[in-house]
mmCIF file of C-alpha atoms and ligand atoms in Angstrom:
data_model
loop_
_atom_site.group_PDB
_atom_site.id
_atom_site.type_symbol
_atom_site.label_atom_id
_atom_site.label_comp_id
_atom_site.label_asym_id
_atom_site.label_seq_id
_atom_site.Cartn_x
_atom_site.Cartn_y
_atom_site.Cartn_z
ATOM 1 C CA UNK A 1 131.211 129.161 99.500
ATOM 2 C CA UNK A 2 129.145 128.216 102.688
ATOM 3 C CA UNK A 3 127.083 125.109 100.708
ATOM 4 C CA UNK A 4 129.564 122.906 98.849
ATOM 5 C CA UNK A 5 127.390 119.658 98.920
ATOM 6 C CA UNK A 6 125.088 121.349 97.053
ATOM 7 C CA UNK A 7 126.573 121.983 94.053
ATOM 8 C CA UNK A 8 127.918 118.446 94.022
ATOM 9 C CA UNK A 9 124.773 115.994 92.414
ATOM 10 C CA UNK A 10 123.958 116.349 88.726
ATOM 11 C CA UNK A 11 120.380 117.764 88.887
ATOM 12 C CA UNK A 12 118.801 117.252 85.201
ATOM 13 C CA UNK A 13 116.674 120.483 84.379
ATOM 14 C CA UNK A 14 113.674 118.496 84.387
ATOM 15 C CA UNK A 15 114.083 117.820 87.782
ATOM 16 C CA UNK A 16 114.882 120.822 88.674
ATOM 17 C CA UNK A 17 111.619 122.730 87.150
ATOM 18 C CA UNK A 18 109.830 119.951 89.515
ATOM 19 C CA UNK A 19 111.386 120.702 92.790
ATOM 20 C CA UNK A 20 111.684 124.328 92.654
ATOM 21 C CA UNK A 21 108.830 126.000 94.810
ATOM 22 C CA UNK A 22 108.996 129.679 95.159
ATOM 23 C CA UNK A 23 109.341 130.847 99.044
ATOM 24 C CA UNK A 24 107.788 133.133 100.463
ATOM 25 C CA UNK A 25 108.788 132.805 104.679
ATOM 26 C CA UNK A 26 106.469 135.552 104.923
ATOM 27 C CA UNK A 27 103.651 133.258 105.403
ATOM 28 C CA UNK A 28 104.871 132.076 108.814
ATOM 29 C CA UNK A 29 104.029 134.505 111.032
ATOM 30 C CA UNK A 30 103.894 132.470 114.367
ATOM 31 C CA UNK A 31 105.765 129.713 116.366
ATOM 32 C CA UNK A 32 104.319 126.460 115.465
ATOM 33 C CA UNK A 33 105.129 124.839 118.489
ATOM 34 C CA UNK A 34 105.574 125.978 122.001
ATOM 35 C CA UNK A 35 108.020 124.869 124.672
ATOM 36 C CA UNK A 36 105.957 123.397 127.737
ATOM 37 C CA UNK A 37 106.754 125.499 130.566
ATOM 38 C CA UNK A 38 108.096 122.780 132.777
ATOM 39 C CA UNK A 39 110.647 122.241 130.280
ATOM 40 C CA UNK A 40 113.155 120.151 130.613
ATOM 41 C CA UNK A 41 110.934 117.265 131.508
ATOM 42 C CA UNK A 42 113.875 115.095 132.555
ATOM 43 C CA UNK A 43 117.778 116.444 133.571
ATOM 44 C CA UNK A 44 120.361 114.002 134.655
ATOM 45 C CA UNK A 45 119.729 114.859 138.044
ATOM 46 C CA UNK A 46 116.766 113.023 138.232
ATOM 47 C CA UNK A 47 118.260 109.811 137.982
ATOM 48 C CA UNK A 48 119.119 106.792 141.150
ATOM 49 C CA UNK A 49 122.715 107.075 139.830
ATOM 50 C CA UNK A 50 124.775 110.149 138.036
ATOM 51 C CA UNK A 51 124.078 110.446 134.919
ATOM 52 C CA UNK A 52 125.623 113.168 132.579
ATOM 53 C CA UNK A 53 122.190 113.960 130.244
ATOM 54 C CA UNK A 54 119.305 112.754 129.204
ATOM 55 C CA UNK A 55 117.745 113.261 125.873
ATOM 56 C CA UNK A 56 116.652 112.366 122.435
ATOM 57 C CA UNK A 57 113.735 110.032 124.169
ATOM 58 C CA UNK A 58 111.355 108.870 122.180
ATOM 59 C CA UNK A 59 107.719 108.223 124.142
ATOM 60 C CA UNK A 60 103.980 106.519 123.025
ATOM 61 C CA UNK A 61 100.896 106.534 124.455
ATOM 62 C CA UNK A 62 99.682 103.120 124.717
ATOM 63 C CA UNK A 63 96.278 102.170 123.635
ATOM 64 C CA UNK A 64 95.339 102.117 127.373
ATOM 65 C CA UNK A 65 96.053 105.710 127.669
ATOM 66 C CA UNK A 66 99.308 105.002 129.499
ATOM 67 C CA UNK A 67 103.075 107.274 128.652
ATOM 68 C CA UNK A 68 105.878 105.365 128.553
ATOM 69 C CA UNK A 69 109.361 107.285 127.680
ATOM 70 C CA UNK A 70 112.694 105.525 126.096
ATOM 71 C CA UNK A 71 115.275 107.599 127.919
ATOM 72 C CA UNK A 72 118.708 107.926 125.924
ATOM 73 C CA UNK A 73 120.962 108.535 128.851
ATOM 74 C CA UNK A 74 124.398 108.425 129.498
ATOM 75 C CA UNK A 75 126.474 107.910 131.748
ATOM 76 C CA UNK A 76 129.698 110.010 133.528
ATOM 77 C CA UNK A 77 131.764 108.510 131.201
ATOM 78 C CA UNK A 78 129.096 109.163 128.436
ATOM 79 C CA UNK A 79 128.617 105.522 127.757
ATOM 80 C CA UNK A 80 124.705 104.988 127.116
ATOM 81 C CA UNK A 81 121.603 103.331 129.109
ATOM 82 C CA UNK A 82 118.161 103.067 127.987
ATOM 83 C CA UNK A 83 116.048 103.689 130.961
ATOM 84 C CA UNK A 84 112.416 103.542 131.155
ATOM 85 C CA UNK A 85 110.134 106.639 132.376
ATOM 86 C CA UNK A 86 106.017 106.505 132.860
ATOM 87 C CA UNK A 87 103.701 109.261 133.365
ATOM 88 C CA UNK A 88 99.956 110.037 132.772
ATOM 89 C CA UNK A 89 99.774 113.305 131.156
ATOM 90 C CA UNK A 90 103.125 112.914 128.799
ATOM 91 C CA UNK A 91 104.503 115.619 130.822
ATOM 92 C CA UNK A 92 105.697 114.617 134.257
ATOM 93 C CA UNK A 93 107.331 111.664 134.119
ATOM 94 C CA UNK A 94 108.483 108.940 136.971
ATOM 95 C CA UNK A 95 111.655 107.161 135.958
ATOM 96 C CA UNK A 96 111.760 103.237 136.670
ATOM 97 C CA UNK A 97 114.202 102.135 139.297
ATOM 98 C CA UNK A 98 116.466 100.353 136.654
ATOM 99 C CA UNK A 99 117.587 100.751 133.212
ATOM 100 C CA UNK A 100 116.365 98.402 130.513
ATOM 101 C CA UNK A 101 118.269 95.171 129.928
ATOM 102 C CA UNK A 102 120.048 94.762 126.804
ATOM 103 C CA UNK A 103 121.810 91.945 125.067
ATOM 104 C CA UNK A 104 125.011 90.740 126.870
ATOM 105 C CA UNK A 105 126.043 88.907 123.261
ATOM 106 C CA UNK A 106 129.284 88.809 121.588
ATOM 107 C CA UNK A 107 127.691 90.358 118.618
ATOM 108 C CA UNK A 108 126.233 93.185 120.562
ATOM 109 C CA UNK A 109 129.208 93.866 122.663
ATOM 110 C CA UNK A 110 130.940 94.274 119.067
ATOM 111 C CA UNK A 111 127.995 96.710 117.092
ATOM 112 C CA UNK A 112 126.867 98.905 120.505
ATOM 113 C CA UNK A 113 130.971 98.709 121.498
ATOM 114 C CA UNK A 114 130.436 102.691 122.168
ATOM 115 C CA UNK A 115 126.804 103.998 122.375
ATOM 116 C CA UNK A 116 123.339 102.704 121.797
ATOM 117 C CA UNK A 117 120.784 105.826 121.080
ATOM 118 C CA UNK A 118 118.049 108.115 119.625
ATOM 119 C CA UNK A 119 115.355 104.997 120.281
ATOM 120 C CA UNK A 120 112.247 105.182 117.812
ATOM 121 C CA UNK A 121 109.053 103.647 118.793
ATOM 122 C CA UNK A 122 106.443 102.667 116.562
ATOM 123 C CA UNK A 123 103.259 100.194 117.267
ATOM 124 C CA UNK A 124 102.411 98.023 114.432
ATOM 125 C CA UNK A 125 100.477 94.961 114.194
ATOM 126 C CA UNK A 126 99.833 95.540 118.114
ATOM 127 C CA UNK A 127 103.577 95.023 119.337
ATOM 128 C CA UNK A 128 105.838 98.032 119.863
ATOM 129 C CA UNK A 129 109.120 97.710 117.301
ATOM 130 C CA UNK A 130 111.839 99.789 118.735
ATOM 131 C CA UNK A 131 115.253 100.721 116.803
ATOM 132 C CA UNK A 132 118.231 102.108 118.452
ATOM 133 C CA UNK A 133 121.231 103.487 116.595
ATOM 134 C CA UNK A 134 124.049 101.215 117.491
ATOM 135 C CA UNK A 135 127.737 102.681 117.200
ATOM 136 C CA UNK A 136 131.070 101.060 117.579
ATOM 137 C CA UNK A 137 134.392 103.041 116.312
ATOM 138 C CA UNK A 138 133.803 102.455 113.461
ATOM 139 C CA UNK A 139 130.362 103.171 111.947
ATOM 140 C CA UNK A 140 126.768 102.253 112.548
ATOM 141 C CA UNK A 141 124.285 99.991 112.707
ATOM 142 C CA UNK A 142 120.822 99.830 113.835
ATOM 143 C CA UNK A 143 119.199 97.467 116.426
ATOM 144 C CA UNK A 144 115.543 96.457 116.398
ATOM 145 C CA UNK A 145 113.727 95.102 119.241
ATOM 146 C CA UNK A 146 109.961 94.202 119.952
ATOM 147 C CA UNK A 147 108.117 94.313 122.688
ATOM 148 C CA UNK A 148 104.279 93.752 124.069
ATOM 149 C CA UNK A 149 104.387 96.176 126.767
ATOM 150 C CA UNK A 150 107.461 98.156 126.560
ATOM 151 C CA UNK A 151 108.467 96.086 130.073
ATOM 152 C CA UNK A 152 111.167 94.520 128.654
ATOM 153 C CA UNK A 153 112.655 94.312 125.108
ATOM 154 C CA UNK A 154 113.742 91.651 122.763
ATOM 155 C CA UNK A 155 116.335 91.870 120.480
ATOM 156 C CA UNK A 156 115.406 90.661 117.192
ATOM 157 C CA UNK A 157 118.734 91.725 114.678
ATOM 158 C CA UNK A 158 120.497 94.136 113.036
ATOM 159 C CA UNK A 159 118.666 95.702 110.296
ATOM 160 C CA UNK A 160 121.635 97.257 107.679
ATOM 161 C CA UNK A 161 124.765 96.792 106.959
ATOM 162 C CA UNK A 162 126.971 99.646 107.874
ATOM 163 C CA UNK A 163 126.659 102.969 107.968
ATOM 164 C CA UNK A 164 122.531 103.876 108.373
ATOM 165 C CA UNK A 165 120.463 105.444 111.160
ATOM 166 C CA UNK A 166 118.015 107.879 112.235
ATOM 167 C CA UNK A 167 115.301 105.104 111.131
ATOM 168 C CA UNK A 168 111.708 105.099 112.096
ATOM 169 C CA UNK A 169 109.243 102.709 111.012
ATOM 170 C CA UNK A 170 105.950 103.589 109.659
ATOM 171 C CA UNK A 171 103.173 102.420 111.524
ATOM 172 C CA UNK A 172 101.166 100.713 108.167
ATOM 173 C CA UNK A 173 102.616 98.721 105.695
ATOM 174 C CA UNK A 174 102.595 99.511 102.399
ATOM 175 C CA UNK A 175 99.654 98.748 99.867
ATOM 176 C CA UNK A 176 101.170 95.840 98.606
ATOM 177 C CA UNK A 177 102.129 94.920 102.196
ATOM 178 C CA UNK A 178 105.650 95.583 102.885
ATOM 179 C CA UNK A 179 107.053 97.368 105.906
ATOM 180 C CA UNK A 180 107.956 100.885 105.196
ATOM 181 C CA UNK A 181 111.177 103.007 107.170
ATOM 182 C CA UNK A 182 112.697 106.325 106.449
ATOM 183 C CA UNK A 183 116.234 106.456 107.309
ATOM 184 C CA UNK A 184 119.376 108.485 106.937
ATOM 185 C CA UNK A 185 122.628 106.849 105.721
ATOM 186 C CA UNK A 186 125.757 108.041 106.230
ATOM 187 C CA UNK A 187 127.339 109.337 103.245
ATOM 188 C CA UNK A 188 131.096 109.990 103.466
ATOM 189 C CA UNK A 189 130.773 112.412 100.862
ATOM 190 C CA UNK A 190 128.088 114.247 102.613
ATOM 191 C CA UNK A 191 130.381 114.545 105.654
ATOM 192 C CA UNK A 192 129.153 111.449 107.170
ATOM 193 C CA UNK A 193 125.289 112.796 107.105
ATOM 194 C CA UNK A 194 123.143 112.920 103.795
ATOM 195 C CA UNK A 195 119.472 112.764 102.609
ATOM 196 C CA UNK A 196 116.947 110.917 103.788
ATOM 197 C CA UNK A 197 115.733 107.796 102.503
ATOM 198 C CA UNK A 198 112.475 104.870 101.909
ATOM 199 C CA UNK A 199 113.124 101.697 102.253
ATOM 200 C CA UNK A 200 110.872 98.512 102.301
ATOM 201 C CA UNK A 201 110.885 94.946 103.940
ATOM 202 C CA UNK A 202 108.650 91.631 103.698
ATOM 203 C CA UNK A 203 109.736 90.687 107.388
ATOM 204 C CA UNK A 204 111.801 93.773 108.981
ATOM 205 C CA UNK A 205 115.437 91.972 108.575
ATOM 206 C CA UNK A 206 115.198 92.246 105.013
ATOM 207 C CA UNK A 207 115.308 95.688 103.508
ATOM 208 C CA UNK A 208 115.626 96.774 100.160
ATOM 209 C CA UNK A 209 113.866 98.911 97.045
ATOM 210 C CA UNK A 210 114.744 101.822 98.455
ATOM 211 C CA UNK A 211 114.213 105.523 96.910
ATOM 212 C CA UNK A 212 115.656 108.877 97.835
ATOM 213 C CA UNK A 213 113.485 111.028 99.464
ATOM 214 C CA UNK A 214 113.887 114.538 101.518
ATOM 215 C CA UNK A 215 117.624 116.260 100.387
ATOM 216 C CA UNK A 216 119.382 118.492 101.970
ATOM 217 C CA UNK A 217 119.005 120.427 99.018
ATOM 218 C CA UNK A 218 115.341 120.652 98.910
ATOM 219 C CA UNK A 219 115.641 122.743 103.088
ATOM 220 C CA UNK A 220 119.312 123.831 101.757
ATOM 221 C CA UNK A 221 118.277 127.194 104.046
ATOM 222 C CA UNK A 222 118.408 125.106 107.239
ATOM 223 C CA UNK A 223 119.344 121.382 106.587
ATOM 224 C CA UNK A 224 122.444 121.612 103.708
ATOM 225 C CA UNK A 225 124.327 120.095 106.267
ATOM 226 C CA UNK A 226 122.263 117.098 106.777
ATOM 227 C CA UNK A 227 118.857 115.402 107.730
ATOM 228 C CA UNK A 228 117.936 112.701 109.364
ATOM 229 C CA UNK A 229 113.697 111.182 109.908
ATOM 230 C CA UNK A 230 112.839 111.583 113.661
ATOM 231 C CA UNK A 231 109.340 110.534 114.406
ATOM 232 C CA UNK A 232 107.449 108.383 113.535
ATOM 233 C CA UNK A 233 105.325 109.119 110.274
ATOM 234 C CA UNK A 234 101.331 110.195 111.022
ATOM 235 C CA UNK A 235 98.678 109.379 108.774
ATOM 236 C CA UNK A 236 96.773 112.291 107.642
ATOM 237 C CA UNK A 237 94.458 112.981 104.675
ATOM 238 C CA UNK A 238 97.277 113.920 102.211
ATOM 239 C CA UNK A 239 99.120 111.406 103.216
ATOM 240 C CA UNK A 240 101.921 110.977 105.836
ATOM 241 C CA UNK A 241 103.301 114.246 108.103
ATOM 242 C CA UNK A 242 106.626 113.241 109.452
ATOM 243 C CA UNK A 243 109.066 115.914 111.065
ATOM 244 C CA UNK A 244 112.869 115.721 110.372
ATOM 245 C CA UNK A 245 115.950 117.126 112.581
ATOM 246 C CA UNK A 246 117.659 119.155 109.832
ATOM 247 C CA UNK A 247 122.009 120.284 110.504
ATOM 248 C CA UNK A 248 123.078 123.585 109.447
ATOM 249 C CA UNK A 249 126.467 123.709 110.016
ATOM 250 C CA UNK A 250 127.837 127.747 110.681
ATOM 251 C CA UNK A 251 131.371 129.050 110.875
ATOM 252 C CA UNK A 252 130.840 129.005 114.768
ATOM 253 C CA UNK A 253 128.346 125.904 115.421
ATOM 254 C CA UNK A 254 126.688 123.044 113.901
ATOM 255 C CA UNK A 255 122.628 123.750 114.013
ATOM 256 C CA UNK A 256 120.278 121.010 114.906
ATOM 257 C CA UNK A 257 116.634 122.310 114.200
ATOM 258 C CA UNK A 258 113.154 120.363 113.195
ATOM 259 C CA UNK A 259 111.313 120.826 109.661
ATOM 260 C CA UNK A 260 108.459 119.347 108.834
ATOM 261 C CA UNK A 261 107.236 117.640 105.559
ATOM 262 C CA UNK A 262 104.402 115.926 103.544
ATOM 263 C CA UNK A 263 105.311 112.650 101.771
ATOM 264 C CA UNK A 264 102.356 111.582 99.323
ATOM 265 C CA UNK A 265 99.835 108.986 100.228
ATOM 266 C CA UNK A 266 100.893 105.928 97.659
ATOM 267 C CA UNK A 267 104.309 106.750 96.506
ATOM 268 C CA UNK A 268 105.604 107.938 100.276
ATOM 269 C CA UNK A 269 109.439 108.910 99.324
ATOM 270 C CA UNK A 270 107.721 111.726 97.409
ATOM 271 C CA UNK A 271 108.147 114.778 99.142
ATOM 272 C CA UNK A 272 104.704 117.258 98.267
ATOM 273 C CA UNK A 273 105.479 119.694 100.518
ATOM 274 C CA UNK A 274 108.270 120.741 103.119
ATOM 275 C CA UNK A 275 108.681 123.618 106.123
ATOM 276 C CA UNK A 276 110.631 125.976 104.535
ATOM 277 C CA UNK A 277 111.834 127.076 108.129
ATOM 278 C CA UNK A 278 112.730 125.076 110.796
ATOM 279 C CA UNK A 279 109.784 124.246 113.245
ATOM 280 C CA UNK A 280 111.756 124.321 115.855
ATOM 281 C CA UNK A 281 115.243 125.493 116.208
ATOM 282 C CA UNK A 282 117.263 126.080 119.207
ATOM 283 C CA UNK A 283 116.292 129.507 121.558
ATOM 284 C CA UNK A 284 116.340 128.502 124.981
ATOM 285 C CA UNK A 285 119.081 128.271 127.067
ATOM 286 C CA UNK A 286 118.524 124.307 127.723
ATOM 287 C CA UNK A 287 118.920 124.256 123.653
ATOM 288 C CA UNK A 288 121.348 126.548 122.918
ATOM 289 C CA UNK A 289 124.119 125.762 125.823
ATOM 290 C CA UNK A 290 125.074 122.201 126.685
ATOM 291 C CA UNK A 291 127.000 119.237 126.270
ATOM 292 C CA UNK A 292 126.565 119.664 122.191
ATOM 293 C CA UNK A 293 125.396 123.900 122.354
ATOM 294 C CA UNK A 294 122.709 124.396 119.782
ATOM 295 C CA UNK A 295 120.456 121.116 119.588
ATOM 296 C CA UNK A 296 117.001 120.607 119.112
ATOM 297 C CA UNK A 297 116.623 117.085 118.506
ATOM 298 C CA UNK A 298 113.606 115.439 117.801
ATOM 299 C CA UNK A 299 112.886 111.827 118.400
ATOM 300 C CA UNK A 300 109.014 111.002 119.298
ATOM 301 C CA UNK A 301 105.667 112.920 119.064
ATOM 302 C CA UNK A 302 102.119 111.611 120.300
ATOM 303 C CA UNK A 303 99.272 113.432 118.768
ATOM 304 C CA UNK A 304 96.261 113.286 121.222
ATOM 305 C CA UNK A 305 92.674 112.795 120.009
ATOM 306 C CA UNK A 306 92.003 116.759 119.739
ATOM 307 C CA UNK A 307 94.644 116.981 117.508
ATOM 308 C CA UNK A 308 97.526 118.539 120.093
ATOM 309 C CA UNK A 309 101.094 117.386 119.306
ATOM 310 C CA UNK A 310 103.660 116.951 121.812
ATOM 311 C CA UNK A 311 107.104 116.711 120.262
ATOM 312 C CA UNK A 312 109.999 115.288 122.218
ATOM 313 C CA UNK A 313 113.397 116.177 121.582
ATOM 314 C CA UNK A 314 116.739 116.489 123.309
ATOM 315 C CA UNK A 315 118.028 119.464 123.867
ATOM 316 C CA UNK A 316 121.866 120.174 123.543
ATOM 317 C CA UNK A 317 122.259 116.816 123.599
ATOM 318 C CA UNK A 318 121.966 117.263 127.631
ATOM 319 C CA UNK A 319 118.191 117.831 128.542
ATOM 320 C CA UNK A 320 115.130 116.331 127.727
ATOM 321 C CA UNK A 321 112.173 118.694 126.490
ATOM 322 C CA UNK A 322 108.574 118.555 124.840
ATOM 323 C CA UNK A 323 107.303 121.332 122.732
ATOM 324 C CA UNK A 324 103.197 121.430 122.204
ATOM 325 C CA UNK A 325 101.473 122.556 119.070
ATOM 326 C CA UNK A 326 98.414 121.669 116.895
ATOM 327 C CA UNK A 327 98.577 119.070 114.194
ATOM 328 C CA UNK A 328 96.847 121.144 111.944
ATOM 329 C CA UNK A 329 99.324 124.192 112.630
ATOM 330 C CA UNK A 330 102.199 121.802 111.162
ATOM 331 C CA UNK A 331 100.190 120.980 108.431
ATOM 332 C CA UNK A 332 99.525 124.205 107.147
ATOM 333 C CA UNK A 333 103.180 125.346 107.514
ATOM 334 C CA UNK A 334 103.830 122.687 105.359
ATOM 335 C CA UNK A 335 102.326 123.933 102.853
ATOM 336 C CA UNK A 336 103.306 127.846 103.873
ATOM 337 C CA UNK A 337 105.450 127.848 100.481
HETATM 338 C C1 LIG B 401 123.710 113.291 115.941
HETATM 339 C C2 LIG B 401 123.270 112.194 116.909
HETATM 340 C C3 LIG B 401 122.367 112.758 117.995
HETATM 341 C C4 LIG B 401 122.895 114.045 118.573
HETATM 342 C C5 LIG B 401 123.309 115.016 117.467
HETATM 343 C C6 LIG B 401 123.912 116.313 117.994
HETATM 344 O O1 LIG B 401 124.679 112.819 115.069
HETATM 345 O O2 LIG B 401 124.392 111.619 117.483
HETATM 346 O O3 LIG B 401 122.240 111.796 119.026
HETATM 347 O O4 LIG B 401 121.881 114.672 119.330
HETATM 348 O O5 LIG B 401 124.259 114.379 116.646
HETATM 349 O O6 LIG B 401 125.104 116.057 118.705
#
């Protein structure tokens, strides 16, 4: 029986008759998105000191036109640095001489006792807000800093209580003006992964009225194993496109790919349409063979004026890579159902 969890929720047959969309993969007859040719854009070997991998960056172009890239790196002995890269095409990118700072507090020796990682950018309210999963041996929290310039970063708090990550924050607050995140928590009973959820703040430290969104149920062909949001959400005229990393677990590996999905305009943990094959999914060597073999893992895309997409992701969990692709592509494979 290779899908347990999916047997394992109640589903009443109302809900059922709503969710169920015929597929038909026969409508996708093209790659979506392209690996850039220079790919990977970064390899540890880039760095002023050794570094094992880089990847799962997250990068923004700033209102001045400017790239700026959150590097998750880490180190020989795999502990993690976040280290700042700039470029002016979103492709070649110049690494800063030194890492970024980050807390040297009791409380964040004890949260980030392990690794810090998978950064998520988004402007709002013209400051950057950036949240890095936090990890100590025992579970995980997630940090949120803010910054003007992406120079330097202040740490502002925690933002759960254990175990939660994978959260991005939408770059508009809700109509009744509330911040808005999508975020994964960790369900033991979902082998530590799970479904993704909506959840809304007054002030970013307090978060609450949350609401189930994306399951693994709904992308059971490529995500039964787990989901988790991984860029920020973009505004479009059905309402907000985000893209997903989505965990298949095999007999042999454990699958990291990128869907993509439509959450409605008003009501955004409703899901009106999903990929019903990954975007992306792991081909190239760089993906396929590495410190974690078989990774795609998205955490950033800009979309440019023209409406080109460059999605950053990490590939097996060693090298970090950009595939290209049109907004309007992803859109329509959304709906490719
Ligand atoms: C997830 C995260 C990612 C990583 C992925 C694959 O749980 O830790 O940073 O890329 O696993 O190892």
């Amino acid at each position: 029986m290779p899908f347990p969890s999916a047997h394992k929720r109640a589903v009443m047959p109302q809900e059922r008759a709503k969710r169920e969309i015929p597929m038909q993969y026969d409508k996708i007859t093209r790659d979506i998105l392209t690996r850039y040719e220079g790919n990977p854009v970064l390899t540890a070997a880039d760095f002023p000191v050794k570094m094992r991998s880089v990847y799962n960056s997250s990068a923004v172009k700033t209102p001045e036109g400017r790239y700026v890239m959150l590097c998750r790196c880490n180190l020989l002995n795999h502990r993690t640095l976040l280290w700042g890269a700039d470029s002016d095409d979103g492709l070649s990118w110049k690494l800063r001489p030194e890492p970024f700072e980050v807390p040297d507090t009791e409380e964040w020796h004890r949260y980030a006792s392990t690794v810090y990682y998978d950064p998520r950018i988004t402007r709002i309210d013209g400051e950057y807000l950036v949240l890095l999963a936090c990890q100590n041996t025992e579970y995980t929290r997630v940090a949120l800093f803010r910054s003007k310039d992406l120079e330097t970063l202040e740490f502002v708090n925690y933002i759960n209580a254990p175990d939660n990550r994978n959260m991005v924050i939408f770059p508009e607050k809700s109509a009744d003006g509330r911040y808005m995140r999508l975020e994964r928590p960790n369900l033991a009973s979902a082998g530590g992964k799970g479904n993704i959820w909506l959840s809304h703040s007054p002030d970013l430290i307090h978060w609450g009225d949350s609401r189930e969104s994306l399951r693994t149920t709904d992308v059971w062909n490529y995500g039964i194993s787990g989901l988790g949001p991984s860029t920020v959400p973009h505004r479009i005229d059905e309402g907000w496109l985000i893209i997903f990393h989505a965990i298949m677990n095999n007999c042999t590996t454990r699958e990291y790919s990128a869907g993509a999905a439509i959450l409605d305009a008003d009501r955004p943990w409703i899901v009106r349409h999903v990929t019903r094959s990954p975007v992306l999914y792991p081909e190239a060597d760089y993906e396929l063979r590495g410190l974690v073999d078989h990774v795609c893992f998205p955490c950033a895309k800009i979309i440019e004026p023209d409406g080109t997409l460059k999605l950053y992701y990490g590939g097996a969990d060693t090298v970090q890579c950009v595939a290209t692709g049109k907004l309007a592509d992803l859109i329509e494979a959304c709906k490719a159902h």
